[in-house]
PDB file of C-alpha atoms in Angstrom:
ATOM      1  CA  MET A   1      94.775  92.985  81.046  1.00  0.00           C
ATOM      2  CA  GLN A   2      94.618  90.524  83.881  1.00  0.00           C
ATOM      3  CA  LEU A   3      91.496  91.468  85.851  1.00  0.00           C
ATOM      4  CA  GLU A   4      91.388  88.148  87.701  1.00  0.00           C
ATOM      5  CA  GLY A   5      94.478  89.147  89.709  1.00  0.00           C
ATOM      6  CA  LEU A   6      92.892  92.493  90.549  1.00  0.00           C
ATOM      7  CA  PHE A   7      89.870  90.749  92.061  1.00  0.00           C
ATOM      8  CA  ASN A   8      92.066  88.236  93.939  1.00  0.00           C
ATOM      9  CA  LEU A   9      93.993  91.180  95.517  1.00  0.00           C
ATOM     10  CA  GLN A  10      90.800  92.994  96.651  1.00  0.00           C
ATOM     11  CA  ILE A  11      89.371  89.799  98.084  1.00  0.00           C
ATOM     12  CA  MET A  12      92.664  89.266  99.996  1.00  0.00           C
ATOM     13  CA  LEU A  13      92.439  92.715 101.573  1.00  0.00           C
ATOM     14  CA  PHE A  14      88.900  92.056 102.773  1.00  0.00           C
ATOM     15  CA  LEU A  15      89.854  88.683 104.280  1.00  0.00           C
ATOM     16  CA  GLU A  16      92.651  90.438 106.192  1.00  0.00           C
ATOM     17  CA  ILE A  17      90.229  93.084 107.406  1.00  0.00           C
ATOM     18  CA  GLY A  18      87.871  90.288 108.452  1.00  0.00           C
ATOM     19  CA  LEU A  19      90.657  88.585 110.415  1.00  0.00           C
ATOM     20  CA  GLY A  20      91.256  91.891 112.289  1.00  0.00           C
ATOM     21  CA  TRP A  21      87.531  92.187 112.998  1.00  0.00           C
ATOM     22  CA  PHE A  22      87.416  88.598 114.334  1.00  0.00           C
ATOM     23  CA  LEU A  23      90.479  89.021 116.521  1.00  0.00           C
ATOM     24  CA  ARG A  24      89.101  92.186 118.065  1.00  0.00           C
ATOM     25  CA  LYS A  25      85.723  90.672 118.664  1.00  0.00           C
ATOM     26  CA  LYS A  26      87.276  87.644 120.429  1.00  0.00           C
ATOM     27  CA  GLU A  27      89.469  90.029 122.463  1.00  0.00           C
ATOM     28  CA  LEU A  28      92.556  88.373 121.111  1.00  0.00           C
ATOM     29  CA  ILE A  29      93.535  91.974 120.244  1.00  0.00           C
ATOM     30  CA  THR A  30      92.594  94.238 123.053  1.00  0.00           C
ATOM     31  CA  ALA A  31      92.028  98.030 123.036  1.00  0.00           C
ATOM     32  CA  GLU A  32      95.619  98.433 124.327  1.00  0.00           C
ATOM     33  CA  GLY A  33      96.862  95.972 121.694  1.00  0.00           C
ATOM     34  CA  LYS A  34      95.154  98.082 119.005  1.00  0.00           C
ATOM     35  CA  ARG A  35      96.990 101.178 120.160  1.00  0.00           C
ATOM     36  CA  VAL A  36     100.325  99.250 120.133  1.00  0.00           C
ATOM     37  CA  ILE A  37      99.658  97.982 116.539  1.00  0.00           C
ATOM     38  CA  THR A  38      98.845 101.544 115.507  1.00  0.00           C
ATOM     39  CA  ASP A  39     102.150 102.851 116.835  1.00  0.00           C
ATOM     40  CA  LEU A  40     104.054  99.952 115.197  1.00  0.00           C
ATOM     41  CA  VAL A  41     102.451 100.601 111.782  1.00  0.00           C
ATOM     42  CA  ILE A  42     103.140 104.416 111.957  1.00  0.00           C
ATOM     43  CA  ASP A  43     106.651 104.178 113.417  1.00  0.00           C
ATOM     44  CA  VAL A  44     108.070 100.937 111.979  1.00  0.00           C
ATOM     45  CA  PHE A  45     106.145  99.225 109.173  1.00  0.00           C
ATOM     46  CA  LEU A  46     105.141 102.246 107.094  1.00  0.00           C
ATOM     47  CA  PRO A  47     108.673 103.928 107.210  1.00  0.00           C
ATOM     48  CA  CYS A  48     110.250 100.708 105.981  1.00  0.00           C
ATOM     49  CA  ASN A  49     107.553 100.310 103.318  1.00  0.00           C
ATOM     50  CA  ILE A  50     108.267 103.920 102.105  1.00  0.00           C
ATOM     51  CA  ILE A  51     112.010 103.385 101.938  1.00  0.00           C
ATOM     52  CA  GLN A  52     111.462 100.146 100.110  1.00  0.00           C
ATOM     53  CA  ALA A  53     109.195 101.841  97.638  1.00  0.00           C
ATOM     54  CA  PHE A  54     111.895 104.313  96.587  1.00  0.00           C
ATOM     55  CA  GLN A  55     114.291 101.503  95.732  1.00  0.00           C
ATOM     56  CA  ILE A  56     114.135 101.853  91.953  1.00  0.00           C
ATOM     57  CA  GLU A  57     117.074 102.420  89.507  1.00  0.00           C
ATOM     58  CA  LEU A  58     116.976 105.866  87.858  1.00  0.00           C
ATOM     59  CA  THR A  59     118.703 105.778  84.462  1.00  0.00           C
ATOM     60  CA  ARG A  60     118.485 108.590  81.883  1.00  0.00           C
ATOM     61  CA  ASP A  61     115.928 106.677  79.869  1.00  0.00           C
ATOM     62  CA  VAL A  62     113.785 106.019  82.959  1.00  0.00           C
ATOM     63  CA  LEU A  63     113.952 109.635  84.005  1.00  0.00           C
ATOM     64  CA  MET A  64     112.808 110.839  80.514  1.00  0.00           C
ATOM     65  CA  SER A  65     110.020 108.296  80.212  1.00  0.00           C
ATOM     66  CA  SER A  66     108.826 108.960  83.826  1.00  0.00           C
ATOM     67  CA  LEU A  67     108.673 112.808  83.496  1.00  0.00           C
ATOM     68  CA  GLN A  68     105.151 112.788  82.183  1.00  0.00           C
ATOM     69  CA  ILE A  69     103.744 110.582  84.962  1.00  0.00           C
ATOM     70  CA  LEU A  70     105.595 112.696  87.567  1.00  0.00           C
ATOM     71  CA  LEU A  71     104.138 115.870  86.164  1.00  0.00           C
ATOM     72  CA  VAL A  72     100.655 114.427  86.104  1.00  0.00           C
ATOM     73  CA  SER A  73     100.986 113.290  89.740  1.00  0.00           C
ATOM     74  CA  ILE A  74     102.247 116.700  90.895  1.00  0.00           C
ATOM     75  CA  VAL A  75      99.422 118.526  89.224  1.00  0.00           C
ATOM     76  CA  LEU A  76      96.938 116.052  90.678  1.00  0.00           C
ATOM     77  CA  GLN A  77      98.225 116.492  94.190  1.00  0.00           C
ATOM     78  CA  LEU A  78      97.920 120.220  93.833  1.00  0.00           C
ATOM     79  CA  PHE A  79      94.307 119.793  92.526  1.00  0.00           C
ATOM     80  CA  CYS A  80      93.447 117.477  95.380  1.00  0.00           C
ATOM     81  CA  THR A  81      94.816 119.936  97.882  1.00  0.00           C
ATOM     82  CA  VAL A  82      92.434 122.539  96.463  1.00  0.00           C
ATOM     83  CA  ILE A  83      89.523 120.096  96.624  1.00  0.00           C
ATOM     84  CA  SER A  84      90.344 119.233 100.195  1.00  0.00           C
ATOM     85  CA  ALA A  85      90.323 122.869 101.148  1.00  0.00           C
ATOM     86  CA  THR A  86      87.003 123.752  99.559  1.00  0.00           C
ATOM     87  CA  CYS A  87      84.643 120.699  99.585  1.00  0.00           C
ATOM     88  CA  TYR A  88      84.389 119.881 103.296  1.00  0.00           C
ATOM     89  CA  ARG A  89      83.996 123.177 105.129  1.00  0.00           C
ATOM     90  CA  ARG A  90      80.524 122.347 106.474  1.00  0.00           C
ATOM     91  CA  PHE A  91      81.401 118.970 107.948  1.00  0.00           C
ATOM     92  CA  PRO A  92      82.205 118.324 111.703  1.00  0.00           C
ATOM     93  CA  GLU A  93      85.821 118.999 112.587  1.00  0.00           C
ATOM     94  CA  GLY A  94      86.871 115.352 112.952  1.00  0.00           C
ATOM     95  CA  GLU A  95      85.130 114.200 109.790  1.00  0.00           C
ATOM     96  CA  LYS A  96      86.479 117.190 107.929  1.00  0.00           C
ATOM     97  CA  LYS A  97      90.126 116.219 108.780  1.00  0.00           C
ATOM     98  CA  VAL A  98      89.483 112.695 107.739  1.00  0.00           C
ATOM     99  CA  LEU A  99      87.886 113.670 104.388  1.00  0.00           C
ATOM    100  CA  LYS A 100      90.563 116.194 103.590  1.00  0.00           C
ATOM    101  CA  TYR A 101      93.358 113.625 104.149  1.00  0.00           C
ATOM    102  CA  ALA A 102      91.492 110.834 102.347  1.00  0.00           C
ATOM    103  CA  THR A 103      91.070 113.157  99.328  1.00  0.00           C
ATOM    104  CA  LEU A 104      94.893 113.811  99.238  1.00  0.00           C
ATOM    105  CA  CYS A 105      95.831 110.157  99.949  1.00  0.00           C
ATOM    106  CA  SER A 106      94.308 107.390  97.872  1.00  0.00           C
ATOM    107  CA  ASN A 107      95.172 103.757  98.331  1.00  0.00           C
ATOM    108  CA  ALA A 108      97.490 103.947  95.331  1.00  0.00           C
ATOM    109  CA  GLY A 109     100.527 103.056  97.556  1.00  0.00           C
ATOM    110  CA  LEU A 110      98.882  99.745  98.657  1.00  0.00           C
ATOM    111  CA  LEU A 111      96.754  98.741  95.657  1.00  0.00           C
ATOM    112  CA  GLY A 112      98.423 100.862  92.984  1.00  0.00           C
ATOM    113  CA  ASN A 113     101.682  99.022  92.409  1.00  0.00           C
ATOM    114  CA  PRO A 114     100.192  95.517  92.099  1.00  0.00           C
ATOM    115  CA  VAL A 115      97.277  96.722  90.045  1.00  0.00           C
ATOM    116  CA  ALA A 116      99.494  98.703  87.634  1.00  0.00           C
ATOM    117  CA  GLU A 117     101.830  95.636  87.306  1.00  0.00           C
ATOM    118  CA  GLY A 118      98.904  93.289  86.779  1.00  0.00           C
ATOM    119  CA  LEU A 119      97.297  95.526  84.133  1.00  0.00           C
ATOM    120  CA  TYR A 120     100.216  96.985  82.340  1.00  0.00           C
ATOM    121  CA  GLY A 121     103.348  94.867  83.177  1.00  0.00           C
ATOM    122  CA  SER A 122     106.783  95.996  84.479  1.00  0.00           C
ATOM    123  CA  LEU A 123     106.574  99.368  82.762  1.00  0.00           C
ATOM    124  CA  GLY A 124     103.321 100.092  84.422  1.00  0.00           C
ATOM    125  CA  LEU A 125     104.881  99.181  87.786  1.00  0.00           C
ATOM    126  CA  MET A 126     107.748 101.594  87.158  1.00  0.00           C
ATOM    127  CA  TYR A 127     105.358 104.436  86.263  1.00  0.00           C
ATOM    128  CA  ALA A 128     103.297 103.708  89.408  1.00  0.00           C
ATOM    129  CA  SER A 129     106.409 103.918  91.553  1.00  0.00           C
ATOM    130  CA  ILE A 130     107.272 107.312  90.080  1.00  0.00           C
ATOM    131  CA  TYR A 131     103.614 108.537  90.329  1.00  0.00           C
ATOM    132  CA  LEU A 132     103.559 107.754  94.026  1.00  0.00           C
ATOM    133  CA  ILE A 133     106.508 110.015  94.918  1.00  0.00           C
ATOM    134  CA  PRO A 134     104.558 113.280  95.091  1.00  0.00           C
ATOM    135  CA  GLN A 135     101.716 111.590  96.914  1.00  0.00           C
ATOM    136  CA  ARG A 136     104.072 110.211  99.565  1.00  0.00           C
ATOM    137  CA  ILE A 137     105.611 113.536 100.134  1.00  0.00           C
ATOM    138  CA  ILE A 138     102.216 115.414 100.365  1.00  0.00           C
ATOM    139  CA  MET A 139     100.497 112.762 102.470  1.00  0.00           C
ATOM    140  CA  TRP A 140     103.239 112.972 105.103  1.00  0.00           C
ATOM    141  CA  SER A 141     103.522 116.711 105.060  1.00  0.00           C
ATOM    142  CA  VAL A 142     100.315 118.558 104.138  1.00  0.00           C
ATOM    143  CA  GLY A 143      98.149 115.523 104.890  1.00  0.00           C
ATOM    144  CA  LEU A 144      99.747 114.812 108.290  1.00  0.00           C
ATOM    145  CA  SER A 145      99.311 118.473 109.263  1.00  0.00           C
ATOM    146  CA  TYR A 146      95.499 117.972 109.067  1.00  0.00           C
ATOM    147  CA  PHE A 147      95.765 115.686 112.167  1.00  0.00           C
ATOM    148  CA  THR A 148      98.594 117.242 114.098  1.00  0.00           C
ATOM    149  CA  GLU A 149      97.238 120.016 116.256  1.00  0.00           C
ATOM    150  CA  SER A 150      99.362 122.454 118.165  1.00  0.00           C
ATOM    151  CA  SER A 151      99.266 126.033 119.537  1.00  0.00           C
ATOM    152  CA  SER A 152     101.663 127.305 116.935  1.00  0.00           C
ATOM    153  CA  LYS A 153     102.353 126.618 113.242  1.00  0.00           C
ATOM    154  CA  LYS A 154     106.047 126.168 114.277  1.00  0.00           C
ATOM    155  CA  GLU A 155     105.127 123.240 116.462  1.00  0.00           C
ATOM    156  CA  VAL A 156     103.001 121.745 113.677  1.00  0.00           C
ATOM    157  CA  VAL A 157     105.973 121.921 111.312  1.00  0.00           C
ATOM    158  CA  ARG A 158     108.249 120.410 113.889  1.00  0.00           C
ATOM    159  CA  LYS A 159     105.915 117.472 114.398  1.00  0.00           C
ATOM    160  CA  VAL A 160     105.563 116.965 110.546  1.00  0.00           C
ATOM    161  CA  VAL A 161     109.254 117.228 109.865  1.00  0.00           C
ATOM    162  CA  THR A 162     110.289 114.828 112.646  1.00  0.00           C
ATOM    163  CA  HIS A 163     107.591 112.285 111.792  1.00  0.00           C
ATOM    164  CA  PRO A 164     109.076 108.787 111.062  1.00  0.00           C
ATOM    165  CA  CYS A 165     107.281 108.611 107.746  1.00  0.00           C
ATOM    166  CA  ILE A 166     108.637 112.048 106.573  1.00  0.00           C
ATOM    167  CA  ILE A 167     112.152 110.959 107.591  1.00  0.00           C
ATOM    168  CA  ALA A 168     111.598 107.743 105.626  1.00  0.00           C
ATOM    169  CA  VAL A 169     110.595 109.800 102.552  1.00  0.00           C
ATOM    170  CA  ALA A 170     113.721 111.870 102.820  1.00  0.00           C
ATOM    171  CA  ILE A 171     115.939 108.762 103.182  1.00  0.00           C
ATOM    172  CA  GLY A 172     114.195 107.061 100.257  1.00  0.00           C
ATOM    173  CA  MET A 173     114.650 110.058  97.983  1.00  0.00           C
ATOM    174  CA  VAL A 174     118.346 110.376  98.863  1.00  0.00           C
ATOM    175  CA  LEU A 175     118.929 106.743  98.198  1.00  0.00           C
ATOM    176  CA  MET A 176     116.953 106.846  94.887  1.00  0.00           C
ATOM    177  CA  VAL A 177     118.606 109.972  93.534  1.00  0.00           C
ATOM    178  CA  SER A 178     122.128 109.087  94.610  1.00  0.00           C
ATOM    179  CA  GLY A 179     121.901 105.453  93.543  1.00  0.00           C
ATOM    180  CA  ILE A 180     123.818 104.395  96.788  1.00  0.00           C
ATOM    181  CA  PRO A 181     122.862 100.806  97.492  1.00  0.00           C
ATOM    182  CA  LEU A 182     122.079  99.693 101.003  1.00  0.00           C
ATOM    183  CA  PRO A 183     124.158  96.965 102.553  1.00  0.00           C
ATOM    184  CA  GLY A 184     122.649  93.494 101.819  1.00  0.00           C
ATOM    185  CA  PHE A 185     121.667  92.729 105.396  1.00  0.00           C
ATOM    186  CA  LEU A 186     119.991  96.190 105.895  1.00  0.00           C
ATOM    187  CA  SER A 187     118.139  96.044 102.519  1.00  0.00           C
ATOM    188  CA  ARG A 188     116.778  92.527 103.389  1.00  0.00           C
ATOM    189  CA  THR A 189     115.779  93.685 106.900  1.00  0.00           C
ATOM    190  CA  ILE A 190     113.916  96.680 105.540  1.00  0.00           C
ATOM    191  CA  SER A 191     112.293  94.539 102.823  1.00  0.00           C
ATOM    192  CA  SER A 192     111.153  91.929 105.373  1.00  0.00           C
ATOM    193  CA  ILE A 193     109.611  94.485 107.675  1.00  0.00           C
ATOM    194  CA  ALA A 194     108.007  96.381 104.762  1.00  0.00           C
ATOM    195  CA  SER A 195     106.362  93.168 103.599  1.00  0.00           C
ATOM    196  CA  CYS A 196     104.306  93.086 106.842  1.00  0.00           C
ATOM    197  CA  ASN A 197     102.760  96.497 106.192  1.00  0.00           C
ATOM    198  CA  THR A 198      99.783  95.467 104.062  1.00  0.00           C
ATOM    199  CA  ALA A 199      98.612  92.568 106.266  1.00  0.00           C
ATOM    200  CA  VAL A 200      99.138  94.443 109.597  1.00  0.00           C
ATOM    201  CA  THR A 201      97.394  97.589 108.296  1.00  0.00           C
ATOM    202  CA  MET A 202      94.377  95.657 107.019  1.00  0.00           C
ATOM    203  CA  ILE A 203      94.118  93.760 110.378  1.00  0.00           C
ATOM    204  CA  LEU A 204      94.256  97.120 112.159  1.00  0.00           C
ATOM    205  CA  ILE A 205      91.354  98.470 110.055  1.00  0.00           C
ATOM    206  CA  GLY A 206      89.455  95.326 110.931  1.00  0.00           C
ATOM    207  CA  THR A 207      89.950  95.884 114.704  1.00  0.00           C
ATOM    208  CA  ILE A 208      88.649  99.420 114.328  1.00  0.00           C
ATOM    209  CA  MET A 209      85.683  98.184 112.233  1.00  0.00           C
ATOM    210  CA  ALA A 210      84.835  95.779 115.088  1.00  0.00           C
ATOM    211  CA  GLY A 211      83.657  98.759 117.156  1.00  0.00           C
ATOM    212  CA  ALA A 212      81.755 100.467 114.307  1.00  0.00           C
ATOM    213  CA  ASP A 213      78.096 100.234 113.417  1.00  0.00           C
ATOM    214  CA  LEU A 214      78.084  98.871 109.880  1.00  0.00           C
ATOM    215  CA  ARG A 215      74.392  99.705 109.522  1.00  0.00           C
ATOM    216  CA  THR A 216      75.482 103.342 109.112  1.00  0.00           C
ATOM    217  CA  LEU A 217      77.976 102.512 106.406  1.00  0.00           C
ATOM    218  CA  LEU A 218      75.861 103.962 103.564  1.00  0.00           C
ATOM    219  CA  THR A 219      75.318 107.627 104.313  1.00  0.00           C
ATOM    220  CA  LYS A 220      75.093 110.837 102.188  1.00  0.00           C
ATOM    221  CA  THR A 221      78.643 111.706 103.352  1.00  0.00           C
ATOM    222  CA  ASP A 222      80.019 108.278 102.236  1.00  0.00           C
ATOM    223  CA  VAL A 223      78.379 108.603  98.804  1.00  0.00           C
ATOM    224  CA  PHE A 224      79.485 112.183  98.353  1.00  0.00           C
ATOM    225  CA  TYR A 225      83.102 111.268  99.169  1.00  0.00           C
ATOM    226  CA  ALA A 226      83.057 108.072  97.065  1.00  0.00           C
ATOM    227  CA  GLY A 227      81.820 110.171  94.073  1.00  0.00           C
ATOM    228  CA  ILE A 228      84.805 112.516  94.496  1.00  0.00           C
ATOM    229  CA  ARG A 229      87.326 109.770  95.095  1.00  0.00           C
ATOM    230  CA  LEU A 230      86.306 107.209  92.552  1.00  0.00           C
ATOM    231  CA  VAL A 231      84.579 109.155  89.795  1.00  0.00           C
ATOM    232  CA  PHE A 232      85.379 112.931  89.804  1.00  0.00           C
ATOM    233  CA  ILE A 233      89.147 112.860  90.431  1.00  0.00           C
ATOM    234  CA  PRO A 234      89.940 110.113  87.771  1.00  0.00           C
ATOM    235  CA  CYS A 235      87.640 111.906  85.257  1.00  0.00           C
ATOM    236  CA  VAL A 236      89.637 115.062  85.765  1.00  0.00           C
ATOM    237  CA  VAL A 237      92.921 113.193  85.334  1.00  0.00           C
ATOM    238  CA  LEU A 238      91.566 111.528  82.177  1.00  0.00           C
ATOM    239  CA  ALA A 239      90.395 114.829  80.699  1.00  0.00           C
ATOM    240  CA  GLY A 240      93.714 116.424  81.427  1.00  0.00           C
ATOM    241  CA  CYS A 241      95.755 113.647  79.863  1.00  0.00           C
ATOM    242  CA  LEU A 242      93.617 113.641  76.739  1.00  0.00           C
ATOM    243  CA  LEU A 243      93.872 117.420  76.369  1.00  0.00           C
ATOM    244  CA  ALA A 244      97.704 117.233  76.854  1.00  0.00           C
ATOM    245  CA  HIS A 245      98.062 114.277  74.499  1.00  0.00           C
ATOM    246  CA  THR A 246      99.866 112.289  77.175  1.00  0.00           C
ATOM    247  CA  ASP A 247     101.391 108.917  76.299  1.00  0.00           C
ATOM    248  CA  PRO A 248      98.555 106.291  76.331  1.00  0.00           C
ATOM    249  CA  LEU A 249     100.317 104.031  78.903  1.00  0.00           C
ATOM    250  CA  VAL A 250     101.197 107.004  81.137  1.00  0.00           C
ATOM    251  CA  ALA A 251      97.596 108.210  80.919  1.00  0.00           C
ATOM    252  CA  SER A 252      96.188 104.728  81.673  1.00  0.00           C
ATOM    253  CA  VAL A 253      98.397 104.230  84.738  1.00  0.00           C
ATOM    254  CA  ALA A 254      97.615 107.801  86.036  1.00  0.00           C
ATOM    255  CA  VAL A 255      93.845 107.371  85.758  1.00  0.00           C
ATOM    256  CA  ILE A 256      93.881 103.921  87.337  1.00  0.00           C
ATOM    257  CA  LEU A 257      95.968 105.161  90.325  1.00  0.00           C
ATOM    258  CA  ALA A 258      93.684 108.312  90.644  1.00  0.00           C
ATOM    259  CA  ALA A 259      90.696 105.991  90.886  1.00  0.00           C
ATOM    260  CA  MET A 260      92.009 104.103  93.942  1.00  0.00           C
ATOM    261  CA  PRO A 261      89.881 104.113  97.087  1.00  0.00           C
ATOM    262  CA  ALA A 262      90.636 106.041 100.297  1.00  0.00           C
ATOM    263  CA  GLY A 263      94.055 105.284 101.644  1.00  0.00           C
ATOM    264  CA  SER A 264      94.331 102.919 104.501  1.00  0.00           C
ATOM    265  CA  THR A 265      96.637 105.306 106.332  1.00  0.00           C
ATOM    266  CA  THR A 266      93.532 107.505 106.807  1.00  0.00           C
ATOM    267  CA  VAL A 267      92.369 105.005 109.450  1.00  0.00           C
ATOM    268  CA  ILE A 268      95.778 104.722 111.008  1.00  0.00           C
ATOM    269  CA  LEU A 269      96.245 108.489 111.469  1.00  0.00           C
ATOM    270  CA  ALA A 270      92.634 108.960 112.593  1.00  0.00           C
ATOM    271  CA  SER A 271      93.187 106.283 115.243  1.00  0.00           C
ATOM    272  CA  LYS A 272      96.627 107.613 116.174  1.00  0.00           C
ATOM    273  CA  TYR A 273      95.253 111.256 116.705  1.00  0.00           C
ATOM    274  CA  HIS A 274      91.725 110.225 117.911  1.00  0.00           C
ATOM    275  CA  GLN A 275      89.953 111.960 115.022  1.00  0.00           C
ATOM    276  CA  ALA A 276      86.702 110.173 113.908  1.00  0.00           C
ATOM    277  CA  GLU A 277      88.425 106.825 113.513  1.00  0.00           C
ATOM    278  CA  GLU A 278      85.161 104.886 112.971  1.00  0.00           C
ATOM    279  CA  PHE A 279      84.084 107.321 110.306  1.00  0.00           C
ATOM    280  CA  ALA A 280      87.578 106.934 108.740  1.00  0.00           C
ATOM    281  CA  SER A 281      87.308 103.161 108.700  1.00  0.00           C
ATOM    282  CA  LYS A 282      83.812 103.358 107.123  1.00  0.00           C
ATOM    283  CA  ILE A 283      84.928 105.481 104.157  1.00  0.00           C
ATOM    284  CA  VAL A 284      87.892 103.275 103.641  1.00  0.00           C
ATOM    285  CA  ILE A 285      85.763 100.167 103.679  1.00  0.00           C
ATOM    286  CA  PHE A 286      82.978 101.735 101.567  1.00  0.00           C
ATOM    287  CA  THR A 287      85.249 103.072  98.844  1.00  0.00           C
ATOM    288  CA  THR A 288      87.283  99.858  98.822  1.00  0.00           C
ATOM    289  CA  LEU A 289      84.053  97.890  98.327  1.00  0.00           C
ATOM    290  CA  LEU A 290      83.052 100.154  95.458  1.00  0.00           C
ATOM    291  CA  SER A 291      86.472  99.840  93.954  1.00  0.00           C
ATOM    292  CA  VAL A 292      85.890  96.178  93.338  1.00  0.00           C
ATOM    293  CA  VAL A 293      83.573  97.427  90.475  1.00  0.00           C
ATOM    294  CA  ALA A 294      85.095 100.909  89.821  1.00  0.00           C
ATOM    295  CA  ILE A 295      88.692  99.803  88.967  1.00  0.00           C
ATOM    296  CA  PRO A 296      87.708  97.180  86.479  1.00  0.00           C
ATOM    297  CA  VAL A 297      85.272  99.670  84.862  1.00  0.00           C
ATOM    298  CA  TRP A 298      87.941 102.280  84.562  1.00  0.00           C
ATOM    299  CA  SER A 299      90.269  99.605  83.083  1.00  0.00           C
ATOM    300  CA  LEU A 300      87.739  98.756  80.443  1.00  0.00           C
ATOM    301  CA  ILE A 301      87.103 102.432  79.635  1.00  0.00           C
ATOM    302  CA  LEU A 302      90.826 103.040  79.203  1.00  0.00           C
ATOM    303  CA  MET A 303      91.120  99.942  77.029  1.00  0.00           C
ATOM    304  CA  ARG A 304      88.520 101.321  74.710  1.00  0.00           C
ATOM    305  CA  LEU A 305      90.114 104.752  74.565  1.00  0.00           C
ATOM    306  CA  PHE A 306      93.697 103.774  74.119  1.00  0.00           C
TER     307      PHE A 306
END
């Protein structure tokens, strides 16, 4: 296990957030510029990143070996949906939407792949890619519906179905299942744009944090959510994998990805739909800070168990 690479990745993310904070404080990124960046991330960078993430070769052996991790991920998403519906009823409406989405959507898409590869090699990376399929579908369907308000359910469904990220999920799944390769120029274009996603998203979080009061970072709500995200959910996944006698590597990847902090898209959507965006940025920052300790601890626990 290469924990040094994990720490380096986490430090990189904080440096990019710090850059966004600095650029916003110096007015190099204005309020209007922040809105433009938000739209670019939602409508361009994230869709390309999603399509790129589905570009894996599905052979019979890969399908068989990936079935366990896929089932674990599906059950986990259903469990997180229940948690989202029951744990945050007494919170203010804006915070409730953020917490519900952040419970469904961890940062497994951003941190998960490099962490899984760094800890468990190429096979861990493949399992992580499969694991993320249900989360990507849920986060841009059920998760997105938490933020999209409308006078009718039909209108909400229309907004979700026509969302660029949902369209990207559909395109990615078709390409993955069919095995149809994209033309070289198109594949390289998508890959190039997708590579911008991490840096631009972290810079965007930094611009939002520039307007937040960091003295209120540690609140009961922050601690409550962090306990659910970083401790309770991975504990449930670990217990389930042990009871089901899941393959040790599959179980390790599943637990590590379940222990990821709040997803950065929480901030993007909160900003996009004007729903407690400062609160969203705080829980992302807070859980990401705690993950610097939590992820290595979970890695050591798994190493002892398996």
